[in-house]
Amino acid sequence: MTDAQAFDDELTMSQLAWLLGYREPSTSVRAFKRCTGKTPSELRSELRRGKFDDT
């Protein structure tokens, strides 16, 4: 999976979870938040607003 796919607004969180090999979207959201401190939706919102801070 490319970075572009990971943050593509055309993909739902369920589709993204499936592409990453998760059976349940909630599991992928928890893993993502554990690694980044944000949910995928929060990160997408920040990216759309241009406020992403990757530090």
mmCIF file with all atom_site columns, N, CA, C and O in Angstrom:
data_model
loop_
_atom_site.group_PDB
_atom_site.id
_atom_site.type_symbol
_atom_site.label_atom_id
_atom_site.label_alt_id
_atom_site.label_comp_id
_atom_site.label_asym_id
_atom_site.label_entity_id
_atom_site.label_seq_id
_atom_site.pdbx_PDB_ins_code
_atom_site.Cartn_x
_atom_site.Cartn_y
_atom_site.Cartn_z
_atom_site.occupancy
_atom_site.B_iso_or_equiv
_atom_site.pdbx_formal_charge
_atom_site.auth_seq_id
_atom_site.auth_comp_id
_atom_site.auth_asym_id
_atom_site.auth_atom_id
_atom_site.pdbx_PDB_model_num
ATOM 1   N N  . MET A 1 1  ? 0.848   -1.180 0.000  1.00 0.00 ? 1  MET A N  1
ATOM 2   C CA . MET A 1 1  ? 0.000   0.000  0.000  1.00 0.00 ? 1  MET A CA 1
ATOM 3   C C  . MET A 1 1  ? 0.888   1.234  0.000  1.00 0.00 ? 1  MET A C  1
ATOM 4   O O  . MET A 1 1  ? 1.866   1.312  0.707  1.00 0.00 ? 1  MET A O  1
ATOM 5   N N  . THR A 1 2  ? 0.492   2.199  -0.784 1.00 0.00 ? 2  THR A N  1
ATOM 6   C CA . THR A 1 2  ? 1.240   3.444  -0.864 1.00 0.00 ? 2  THR A CA 1
ATOM 7   C C  . THR A 1 2  ? 0.694   4.452  0.139  1.00 0.00 ? 2  THR A C  1
ATOM 8   O O  . THR A 1 2  ? -0.421  4.309  0.635  1.00 0.00 ? 2  THR A O  1
ATOM 9   N N  . ASP A 1 3  ? 1.480   5.476  0.433  1.00 0.00 ? 3  ASP A N  1
ATOM 10  C CA . ASP A 1 3  ? 1.001   6.551  1.311  1.00 0.00 ? 3  ASP A CA 1
ATOM 11  C C  . ASP A 1 3  ? -0.237  7.201  0.727  1.00 0.00 ? 3  ASP A C  1
ATOM 12  O O  . ASP A 1 3  ? -1.150  7.573  1.443  1.00 0.00 ? 3  ASP A O  1
ATOM 13  N N  . ALA A 1 4  ? -0.257  7.342  -0.594 1.00 0.00 ? 4  ALA A N  1
ATOM 14  C CA . ALA A 1 4  ? -1.418  7.966  -1.245 1.00 0.00 ? 4  ALA A CA 1
ATOM 15  C C  . ALA A 1 4  ? -2.676  7.164  -0.971 1.00 0.00 ? 4  ALA A C  1
ATOM 16  O O  . ALA A 1 4  ? -3.738  7.729  -0.722 1.00 0.00 ? 4  ALA A O  1
ATOM 17  N N  . GLN A 1 5  ? -2.586  5.846  -1.009 1.00 0.00 ? 5  GLN A N  1
ATOM 18  C CA . GLN A 1 5  ? -3.752  5.011  -0.716 1.00 0.00 ? 5  GLN A CA 1
ATOM 19  C C  . GLN A 1 5  ? -4.176  5.173  0.731  1.00 0.00 ? 5  GLN A C  1
ATOM 20  O O  . GLN A 1 5  ? -5.361  5.203  1.035  1.00 0.00 ? 5  GLN A O  1
ATOM 21  N N  . ALA A 1 6  ? -3.228  5.270  1.626  1.00 0.00 ? 6  ALA A N  1
ATOM 22  C CA . ALA A 1 6  ? -3.539  5.347  3.049  1.00 0.00 ? 6  ALA A CA 1
ATOM 23  C C  . ALA A 1 6  ? -4.353  6.590  3.387  1.00 0.00 ? 6  ALA A C  1
ATOM 24  O O  . ALA A 1 6  ? -5.168  6.567  4.298  1.00 0.00 ? 6  ALA A O  1
ATOM 25  N N  . PHE A 1 7  ? -4.138  7.665  2.652  1.00 0.00 ? 7  PHE A N  1
ATOM 26  C CA . PHE A 1 7  ? -4.830  8.908  2.971  1.00 0.00 ? 7  PHE A CA 1
ATOM 27  C C  . PHE A 1 7  ? -5.794  9.347  1.880  1.00 0.00 ? 7  PHE A C  1
ATOM 28  O O  . PHE A 1 7  ? -6.240  10.478 1.847  1.00 0.00 ? 7  PHE A O  1
ATOM 29  N N  . ASP A 1 8  ? -6.136  8.418  1.002  1.00 0.00 ? 8  ASP A N  1
ATOM 30  C CA . ASP A 1 8  ? -7.080  8.686  -0.071 1.00 0.00 ? 8  ASP A CA 1
ATOM 31  C C  . ASP A 1 8  ? -8.485  8.820  0.504  1.00 0.00 ? 8  ASP A C  1
ATOM 32  O O  . ASP A 1 8  ? -9.006  7.893  1.101  1.00 0.00 ? 8  ASP A O  1
ATOM 33  N N  . ASP A 1 9  ? -9.091  9.974  0.346  1.00 0.00 ? 9  ASP A N  1
ATOM 34  C CA . ASP A 1 9  ? -10.442 10.202 0.868  1.00 0.00 ? 9  ASP A CA 1
ATOM 35  C C  . ASP A 1 9  ? -11.488 9.325  0.195  1.00 0.00 ? 9  ASP A C  1
ATOM 36  O O  . ASP A 1 9  ? -12.611 9.223  0.668  1.00 0.00 ? 9  ASP A O  1
ATOM 37  N N  . GLU A 1 10 ? -11.143 8.721  -0.927 1.00 0.00 ? 10 GLU A N  1
ATOM 38  C CA . GLU A 1 10 ? -12.086 7.850  -1.622 1.00 0.00 ? 10 GLU A CA 1
ATOM 39  C C  . GLU A 1 10 ? -12.250 6.513  -0.896 1.00 0.00 ? 10 GLU A C  1
ATOM 40  O O  . GLU A 1 10 ? -13.247 5.833  -1.076 1.00 0.00 ? 10 GLU A O  1
ATOM 41  N N  . LEU A 1 11 ? -11.271 6.118  -0.102 1.00 0.00 ? 11 LEU A N  1
ATOM 42  C CA . LEU A 1 11 ? -11.346 4.864  0.647  1.00 0.00 ? 11 LEU A CA 1
ATOM 43  C C  . LEU A 1 11 ? -12.007 5.100  1.996  1.00 0.00 ? 11 LEU A C  1
ATOM 44  O O  . LEU A 1 11 ? -11.669 6.051  2.694  1.00 0.00 ? 11 LEU A O  1
ATOM 45  N N  . THR A 1 12 ? -12.910 4.217  2.346  1.00 0.00 ? 12 THR A N  1
ATOM 46  C CA . THR A 1 12 ? -13.495 4.287  3.681  1.00 0.00 ? 12 THR A CA 1
ATOM 47  C C  . THR A 1 12 ? -12.522 3.682  4.679  1.00 0.00 ? 12 THR A C  1
ATOM 48  O O  . THR A 1 12 ? -11.578 2.975  4.287  1.00 0.00 ? 12 THR A O  1
ATOM 49  N N  . MET A 1 13 ? -12.730 3.928  5.949  1.00 0.00 ? 13 MET A N  1
ATOM 50  C CA . MET A 1 13 ? -11.885 3.324  6.969  1.00 0.00 ? 13 MET A CA 1
ATOM 51  C C  . MET A 1 13 ? -11.985 1.793  6.914  1.00 0.00 ? 13 MET A C  1
ATOM 52  O O  . MET A 1 13 ? -10.999 1.098  7.112  1.00 0.00 ? 13 MET A O  1
ATOM 53  N N  . SER A 1 14 ? -13.152 1.269  6.602  1.00 0.00 ? 14 SER A N  1
ATOM 54  C CA . SER A 1 14 ? -13.332 -0.183 6.478  1.00 0.00 ? 14 SER A CA 1
ATOM 55  C C  . SER A 1 14 ? -12.504 -0.738 5.324  1.00 0.00 ? 14 SER A C  1
ATOM 56  O O  . SER A 1 14 ? -11.868 -1.786 5.463  1.00 0.00 ? 14 SER A O  1
ATOM 57  N N  . GLN A 1 15 ? -12.509 -0.046 4.197  1.00 0.00 ? 15 GLN A N  1
ATOM 58  C CA . GLN A 1 15 ? -11.726 -0.490 3.048  1.00 0.00 ? 15 GLN A CA 1
ATOM 59  C C  . GLN A 1 15 ? -10.235 -0.430 3.349  1.00 0.00 ? 15 GLN A C  1
ATOM 60  O O  . GLN A 1 15 ? -9.487  -1.349 3.009  1.00 0.00 ? 15 GLN A O  1
ATOM 61  N N  . LEU A 1 16 ? -9.817  0.637  3.991  1.00 0.00 ? 16 LEU A N  1
ATOM 62  C CA . LEU A 1 16 ? -8.416  0.781  4.353  1.00 0.00 ? 16 LEU A CA 1
ATOM 63  C C  . LEU A 1 16 ? -7.996  -0.321 5.317  1.00 0.00 ? 16 LEU A C  1
ATOM 64  O O  . LEU A 1 16 ? -6.933  -0.925 5.157  1.00 0.00 ? 16 LEU A O  1
ATOM 65  N N  . ALA A 1 17 ? -8.826  -0.611 6.302  1.00 0.00 ? 17 ALA A N  1
ATOM 66  C CA . ALA A 1 17 ? -8.526  -1.689 7.256  1.00 0.00 ? 17 ALA A CA 1
ATOM 67  C C  . ALA A 1 17 ? -8.382  -3.017 6.523  1.00 0.00 ? 17 ALA A C  1
ATOM 68  O O  . ALA A 1 17 ? -7.442  -3.781 6.790  1.00 0.00 ? 17 ALA A O  1
ATOM 69  N N  . TRP A 1 18 ? -9.275  -3.299 5.595  1.00 0.00 ? 18 TRP A N  1
ATOM 70  C CA . TRP A 1 18 ? -9.223  -4.538 4.842  1.00 0.00 ? 18 TRP A CA 1
ATOM 71  C C  . TRP A 1 18 ? -7.931  -4.629 4.033  1.00 0.00 ? 18 TRP A C  1
ATOM 72  O O  . TRP A 1 18 ? -7.268  -5.665 4.001  1.00 0.00 ? 18 TRP A O  1
ATOM 73  N N  . LEU A 1 19 ? -7.541  -3.517 3.382  1.00 0.00 ? 19 LEU A N  1
ATOM 74  C CA . LEU A 1 19 ? -6.306  -3.501 2.599  1.00 0.00 ? 19 LEU A CA 1
ATOM 75  C C  . LEU A 1 19 ? -5.077  -3.760 3.468  1.00 0.00 ? 19 LEU A C  1
ATOM 76  O O  . LEU A 1 19 ? -4.082  -4.318 3.001  1.00 0.00 ? 19 LEU A O  1
ATOM 77  N N  . LEU A 1 20 ? -5.158  -3.354 4.723  1.00 0.00 ? 20 LEU A N  1
ATOM 78  C CA . LEU A 1 20 ? -4.046  -3.561 5.658  1.00 0.00 ? 20 LEU A CA 1
ATOM 79  C C  . LEU A 1 20 ? -4.080  -4.937 6.321  1.00 0.00 ? 20 LEU A C  1
ATOM 80  O O  . LEU A 1 20 ? -3.188  -5.270 7.086  1.00 0.00 ? 20 LEU A O  1
ATOM 81  N N  . GLY A 1 21 ? -5.119  -5.719 6.029  1.00 0.00 ? 21 GLY A N  1
ATOM 82  C CA . GLY A 1 21 ? -5.192  -7.071 6.562  1.00 0.00 ? 21 GLY A CA 1
ATOM 83  C C  . GLY A 1 21 ? -5.971  -7.234 7.849  1.00 0.00 ? 21 GLY A C  1
ATOM 84  O O  . GLY A 1 21 ? -5.934  -8.299 8.461  1.00 0.00 ? 21 GLY A O  1
ATOM 85  N N  . TYR A 1 22 ? -6.675  -6.200 8.268  1.00 0.00 ? 22 TYR A N  1
ATOM 86  C CA . TYR A 1 22 ? -7.488  -6.281 9.481  1.00 0.00 ? 22 TYR A CA 1
ATOM 87  C C  . TYR A 1 22 ? -8.879  -6.779 9.137  1.00 0.00 ? 22 TYR A C  1
ATOM 88  O O  . TYR A 1 22 ? -9.440  -6.400 8.112  1.00 0.00 ? 22 TYR A O  1
ATOM 89  N N  . ARG A 1 23 ? -9.436  -7.606 10.001 1.00 0.00 ? 23 ARG A N  1
ATOM 90  C CA . ARG A 1 23 ? -10.809 -8.083 9.792  1.00 0.00 ? 23 ARG A CA 1
ATOM 91  C C  . ARG A 1 23 ? -11.828 -7.081 10.316 1.00 0.00 ? 23 ARG A C  1
ATOM 92  O O  . ARG A 1 23 ? -12.931 -6.988 9.802  1.00 0.00 ? 23 ARG A O  1
ATOM 93  N N  . GLU A 1 24 ? -11.470 -6.367 11.355 1.00 0.00 ? 24 GLU A N  1
ATOM 94  C CA . GLU A 1 24 ? -12.369 -5.394 11.981 1.00 0.00 ? 24 GLU A CA 1
ATOM 95  C C  . GLU A 1 24 ? -11.751 -3.994 11.884 1.00 0.00 ? 24 GLU A C  1
ATOM 96  O O  . GLU A 1 24 ? -10.616 -3.799 12.326 1.00 0.00 ? 24 GLU A O  1
ATOM 97  N N  . PRO A 1 25 ? -12.489 -3.036 11.352 1.00 0.00 ? 25 PRO A N  1
ATOM 98  C CA . PRO A 1 25 ? -11.956 -1.669 11.270 1.00 0.00 ? 25 PRO A CA 1
ATOM 99  C C  . PRO A 1 25 ? -11.547 -1.101 12.623 1.00 0.00 ? 25 PRO A C  1
ATOM 100 O O  . PRO A 1 25 ? -10.556 -0.382 12.718 1.00 0.00 ? 25 PRO A O  1
ATOM 101 N N  . SER A 1 26 ? -12.275 -1.440 13.674 1.00 0.00 ? 26 SER A N  1
ATOM 102 C CA . SER A 1 26 ? -11.955 -0.878 14.993 1.00 0.00 ? 26 SER A CA 1
ATOM 103 C C  . SER A 1 26 ? -10.564 -1.310 15.451 1.00 0.00 ? 26 SER A C  1
ATOM 104 O O  . SER A 1 26 ? -9.862  -0.539 16.124 1.00 0.00 ? 26 SER A O  1
ATOM 105 N N  . THR A 1 27 ? -10.138 -2.497 15.081 1.00 0.00 ? 27 THR A N  1
ATOM 106 C CA . THR A 1 27 ? -8.807  -2.972 15.449 1.00 0.00 ? 27 THR A CA 1
ATOM 107 C C  . THR A 1 27 ? -7.735  -2.135 14.762 1.00 0.00 ? 27 THR A C  1
ATOM 108 O O  . THR A 1 27 ? -6.734  -1.764 15.377 1.00 0.00 ? 27 THR A O  1
ATOM 109 N N  . SER A 1 28 ? -7.951  -1.824 13.487 1.00 0.00 ? 28 SER A N  1
ATOM 110 C CA . SER A 1 28 ? -6.964  -1.020 12.767 1.00 0.00 ? 28 SER A CA 1
ATOM 111 C C  . SER A 1 28 ? -6.916  0.405  13.301 1.00 0.00 ? 28 SER A C  1
ATOM 112 O O  . SER A 1 28 ? -5.845  1.001  13.386 1.00 0.00 ? 28 SER A O  1
ATOM 113 N N  . VAL A 1 29 ? -8.076  0.940  13.691 1.00 0.00 ? 29 VAL A N  1
ATOM 114 C CA . VAL A 1 29 ? -8.115  2.300  14.241 1.00 0.00 ? 29 VAL A CA 1
ATOM 115 C C  . VAL A 1 29 ? -7.343  2.352  15.560 1.00 0.00 ? 29 VAL A C  1
ATOM 116 O O  . VAL A 1 29 ? -6.554  3.270  15.789 1.00 0.00 ? 29 VAL A O  1
ATOM 117 N N  . ARG A 1 30 ? -7.537  1.361  16.409 1.00 0.00 ? 30 ARG A N  1
ATOM 118 C CA . ARG A 1 30 ? -6.803  1.327  17.685 1.00 0.00 ? 30 ARG A CA 1
ATOM 119 C C  . ARG A 1 30 ? -5.300  1.209  17.460 1.00 0.00 ? 30 ARG A C  1
ATOM 120 O O  . ARG A 1 30 ? -4.508  1.901  18.113 1.00 0.00 ? 30 ARG A O  1
ATOM 121 N N  . ALA A 1 31 ? -4.888  0.359  16.518 1.00 0.00 ? 31 ALA A N  1
ATOM 122 C CA . ALA A 1 31 ? -3.460  0.203  16.223 1.00 0.00 ? 31 ALA A CA 1
ATOM 123 C C  . ALA A 1 31 ? -2.882  1.501  15.663 1.00 0.00 ? 31 ALA A C  1
ATOM 124 O O  . ALA A 1 31 ? -1.784  1.916  16.045 1.00 0.00 ? 31 ALA A O  1
ATOM 125 N N  . PHE A 1 32 ? -3.625  2.153  14.777 1.00 0.00 ? 32 PHE A N  1
ATOM 126 C CA . PHE A 1 32 ? -3.173  3.410  14.191 1.00 0.00 ? 32 PHE A CA 1
ATOM 127 C C  . PHE A 1 32 ? -3.015  4.473  15.268 1.00 0.00 ? 32 PHE A C  1
ATOM 128 O O  . PHE A 1 32 ? -1.996  5.167  15.320 1.00 0.00 ? 32 PHE A O  1
ATOM 129 N N  . LYS A 1 33 ? -3.995  4.568  16.152 1.00 0.00 ? 33 LYS A N  1
ATOM 130 C CA . LYS A 1 33 ? -3.943  5.582  17.204 1.00 0.00 ? 33 LYS A CA 1
ATOM 131 C C  . LYS A 1 33 ? -2.801  5.304  18.180 1.00 0.00 ? 33 LYS A C  1
ATOM 132 O O  . LYS A 1 33 ? -2.134  6.221  18.653 1.00 0.00 ? 33 LYS A O  1
ATOM 133 N N  . ARG A 1 34 ? -2.562  4.035  18.462 1.00 0.00 ? 34 ARG A N  1
ATOM 134 C CA . ARG A 1 34 ? -1.464  3.666  19.358 1.00 0.00 ? 34 ARG A CA 1
ATOM 135 C C  . ARG A 1 34 ? -0.124  4.110  18.761 1.00 0.00 ? 34 ARG A C  1
ATOM 136 O O  . ARG A 1 34 ? 0.764   4.561  19.477 1.00 0.00 ? 34 ARG A O  1
ATOM 137 N N  . CYS A 1 35 ? 0.015   4.010  17.438 1.00 0.00 ? 35 CYS A N  1
ATOM 138 C CA . CYS A 1 35 ? 1.273   4.376  16.779 1.00 0.00 ? 35 CYS A CA 1
ATOM 139 C C  . CYS A 1 35 ? 1.419   5.874  16.543 1.00 0.00 ? 35 CYS A C  1
ATOM 140 O O  . CYS A 1 35 ? 2.531   6.393  16.590 1.00 0.00 ? 35 CYS A O  1
ATOM 141 N N  . THR A 1 36 ? 0.303   6.558  16.272 1.00 0.00 ? 36 THR A N  1
ATOM 142 C CA . THR A 1 36 ? 0.388   7.965  15.865 1.00 0.00 ? 36 THR A CA 1
ATOM 143 C C  . THR A 1 36 ? -0.166  8.951  16.887 1.00 0.00 ? 36 THR A C  1
ATOM 144 O O  . THR A 1 36 ? 0.091   10.143 16.790 1.00 0.00 ? 36 THR A O  1
ATOM 145 N N  . GLY A 1 37 ? -0.989  8.453  17.816 1.00 0.00 ? 37 GLY A N  1
ATOM 146 C CA . GLY A 1 37 ? -1.636  9.343  18.771 1.00 0.00 ? 37 GLY A CA 1
ATOM 147 C C  . GLY A 1 37 ? -2.908  9.975  18.233 1.00 0.00 ? 37 GLY A C  1
ATOM 148 O O  . GLY A 1 37 ? -3.531  10.791 18.905 1.00 0.00 ? 37 GLY A O  1
ATOM 149 N N  . LYS A 1 38 ? -3.283  9.611  16.991 1.00 0.00 ? 38 LYS A N  1
ATOM 150 C CA . LYS A 1 38 ? -4.477  10.172 16.360 1.00 0.00 ? 38 LYS A CA 1
ATOM 151 C C  . LYS A 1 38 ? -5.229  9.052  15.659 1.00 0.00 ? 38 LYS A C  1
ATOM 152 O O  . LYS A 1 38 ? -4.639  8.063  15.245 1.00 0.00 ? 38 LYS A O  1
ATOM 153 N N  . THR A 1 39 ? -6.533  9.245  15.503 1.00 0.00 ? 39 THR A N  1
ATOM 154 C CA . THR A 1 39 ? -7.292  8.291  14.699 1.00 0.00 ? 39 THR A CA 1
ATOM 155 C C  . THR A 1 39 ? -7.060  8.621  13.227 1.00 0.00 ? 39 THR A C  1
ATOM 156 O O  . THR A 1 39 ? -6.664  9.744  12.898 1.00 0.00 ? 39 THR A O  1
ATOM 157 N N  . PRO A 1 40 ? -7.308  7.661  12.336 1.00 0.00 ? 40 PRO A N  1
ATOM 158 C CA . PRO A 1 40 ? -7.171  7.968  10.908 1.00 0.00 ? 40 PRO A CA 1
ATOM 159 C C  . PRO A 1 40 ? -8.053  9.148  10.481 1.00 0.00 ? 40 PRO A C  1
ATOM 160 O O  . PRO A 1 40 ? -7.625  9.982  9.682  1.00 0.00 ? 40 PRO A O  1
ATOM 161 N N  . SER A 1 41 ? -9.246  9.237  11.037 1.00 0.00 ? 41 SER A N  1
ATOM 162 C CA . SER A 1 41 ? -10.140 10.357 10.691 1.00 0.00 ? 41 SER A CA 1
ATOM 163 C C  . SER A 1 41 ? -9.562  11.690 11.146 1.00 0.00 ? 41 SER A C  1
ATOM 164 O O  . SER A 1 41 ? -9.653  12.691 10.422 1.00 0.00 ? 41 SER A O  1
ATOM 165 N N  . GLU A 1 42 ? -8.983  11.713 12.346 1.00 0.00 ? 42 GLU A N  1
ATOM 166 C CA . GLU A 1 42 ? -8.361  12.946 12.834 1.00 0.00 ? 42 GLU A CA 1
ATOM 167 C C  . GLU A 1 42 ? -7.208  13.363 11.921 1.00 0.00 ? 42 GLU A C  1
ATOM 168 O O  . GLU A 1 42 ? -7.065  14.544 11.580 1.00 0.00 ? 42 GLU A O  1
ATOM 169 N N  . LEU A 1 43 ? -6.399  12.391 11.517 1.00 0.00 ? 43 LEU A N  1
ATOM 170 C CA . LEU A 1 43 ? -5.272  12.700 10.648 1.00 0.00 ? 43 LEU A CA 1
ATOM 171 C C  . LEU A 1 43 ? -5.743  13.186 9.286  1.00 0.00 ? 43 LEU A C  1
ATOM 172 O O  . LEU A 1 43 ? -5.218  14.164 8.751  1.00 0.00 ? 43 LEU A O  1
ATOM 173 N N  . ARG A 1 44 ? -6.751  12.541 8.729  1.00 0.00 ? 44 ARG A N  1
ATOM 174 C CA . ARG A 1 44 ? -7.290  12.980 7.441  1.00 0.00 ? 44 ARG A CA 1
ATOM 175 C C  . ARG A 1 44 ? -7.805  14.418 7.527  1.00 0.00 ? 44 ARG A C  1
ATOM 176 O O  . ARG A 1 44 ? -7.579  15.218 6.630  1.00 0.00 ? 44 ARG A O  1
ATOM 177 N N  . SER A 1 45 ? -8.483  14.741 8.624  1.00 0.00 ? 45 SER A N  1
ATOM 178 C CA . SER A 1 45 ? -8.991  16.106 8.799  1.00 0.00 ? 45 SER A CA 1
ATOM 179 C C  . SER A 1 45 ? -7.845  17.107 8.840  1.00 0.00 ? 45 SER A C  1
ATOM 180 O O  . SER A 1 45 ? -7.915  18.171 8.222  1.00 0.00 ? 45 SER A O  1
ATOM 181 N N  . GLU A 1 46 ? -6.796  16.760 9.575  1.00 0.00 ? 46 GLU A N  1
ATOM 182 C CA . GLU A 1 46 ? -5.646  17.650 9.652  1.00 0.00 ? 46 GLU A CA 1
ATOM 183 C C  . GLU A 1 46 ? -4.982  17.815 8.292  1.00 0.00 ? 46 GLU A C  1
ATOM 184 O O  . GLU A 1 46 ? -4.572  18.919 7.931  1.00 0.00 ? 46 GLU A O  1
ATOM 185 N N  . LEU A 1 47 ? -4.868  16.729 7.549  1.00 0.00 ? 47 LEU A N  1
ATOM 186 C CA . LEU A 1 47 ? -4.255  16.816 6.223  1.00 0.00 ? 47 LEU A CA 1
ATOM 187 C C  . LEU A 1 47 ? -5.074  17.695 5.291  1.00 0.00 ? 47 LEU A C  1
ATOM 188 O O  . LEU A 1 47 ? -4.516  18.484 4.529  1.00 0.00 ? 47 LEU A O  1
ATOM 189 N N  . ARG A 1 48 ? -6.394  17.574 5.370  1.00 0.00 ? 48 ARG A N  1
ATOM 190 C CA . ARG A 1 48 ? -7.261  18.410 4.521  1.00 0.00 ? 48 ARG A CA 1
ATOM 191 C C  . ARG A 1 48 ? -7.119  19.882 4.883  1.00 0.00 ? 48 ARG A C  1
ATOM 192 O O  . ARG A 1 48 ? -7.188  20.742 4.016  1.00 0.00 ? 48 ARG A O  1
ATOM 193 N N  . ARG A 1 49 ? -6.951  20.169 6.166  1.00 0.00 ? 49 ARG A N  1
ATOM 194 C CA . ARG A 1 49 ? -6.819  21.564 6.609  1.00 0.00 ? 49 ARG A CA 1
ATOM 195 C C  . ARG A 1 49 ? -5.387  22.064 6.499  1.00 0.00 ? 49 ARG A C  1
ATOM 196 O O  . ARG A 1 49 ? -5.108  23.223 6.774  1.00 0.00 ? 49 ARG A O  1
ATOM 197 N N  . GLY A 1 50 ? -4.457  21.169 6.159  1.00 0.00 ? 50 GLY A N  1
ATOM 198 C CA . GLY A 1 50 ? -3.049  21.566 6.034  1.00 0.00 ? 50 GLY A CA 1
ATOM 199 C C  . GLY A 1 50 ? -2.375  21.761 7.371  1.00 0.00 ? 50 GLY A C  1
ATOM 200 O O  . GLY A 1 50 ? -1.410  22.506 7.470  1.00 0.00 ? 50 GLY A O  1
ATOM 201 N N  . LYS A 1 51 ? -2.863  21.076 8.403  1.00 0.00 ? 51 LYS A N  1
ATOM 202 C CA . LYS A 1 51 ? -2.318  21.265 9.747  1.00 0.00 ? 51 LYS A CA 1
ATOM 203 C C  . LYS A 1 51 ? -1.611  20.013 10.254 1.00 0.00 ? 51 LYS A C  1
ATOM 204 O O  . LYS A 1 51 ? -1.517  19.803 11.446 1.00 0.00 ? 51 LYS A O  1
ATOM 205 N N  . PHE A 1 52 ? -1.126  19.170 9.375  1.00 0.00 ? 52 PHE A N  1
ATOM 206 C CA . PHE A 1 52 ? -0.476  17.933 9.796  1.00 0.00 ? 52 PHE A CA 1
ATOM 207 C C  . PHE A 1 52 ? 0.886   18.225 10.389 1.00 0.00 ? 52 PHE A C  1
ATOM 208 O O  . PHE A 1 52 ? 1.705   18.925 9.817  1.00 0.00 ? 52 PHE A O  1
ATOM 209 N N  . ASP A 1 53 ? 1.130   17.680 11.573 1.00 0.00 ? 53 ASP A N  1
ATOM 210 C CA . ASP A 1 53 ? 2.423   17.818 12.237 1.00 0.00 ? 53 ASP A CA 1
ATOM 211 C C  . ASP A 1 53 ? 2.958   16.417 12.472 1.00 0.00 ? 53 ASP A C  1
ATOM 212 O O  . ASP A 1 53 ? 2.432   15.683 13.300 1.00 0.00 ? 53 ASP A O  1
ATOM 213 N N  . ASP A 1 54 ? 3.995   16.021 11.747 1.00 0.00 ? 54 ASP A N  1
ATOM 214 C CA . ASP A 1 54 ? 4.506   14.667 11.845 1.00 0.00 ? 54 ASP A CA 1
ATOM 215 C C  . ASP A 1 54 ? 5.645   14.509 12.848 1.00 0.00 ? 54 ASP A C  1
ATOM 216 O O  . ASP A 1 54 ? 6.375   13.545 12.809 1.00 0.00 ? 54 ASP A O  1
ATOM 217 N N  . THR A 1 55 ? 5.778   15.436 13.774 1.00 0.00 ? 55 THR A N  1
ATOM 218 C CA . THR A 1 55 ? 6.837   15.327 14.770 1.00 0.00 ? 55 THR A CA 1
ATOM 219 C C  . THR A 1 55 ? 6.427   14.460 15.918 1.00 0.00 ? 55 THR A C  1
ATOM 220 O O  . THR A 1 55 ? 5.332   14.141 16.149 1.00 0.00 ? 55 THR A O  1
#
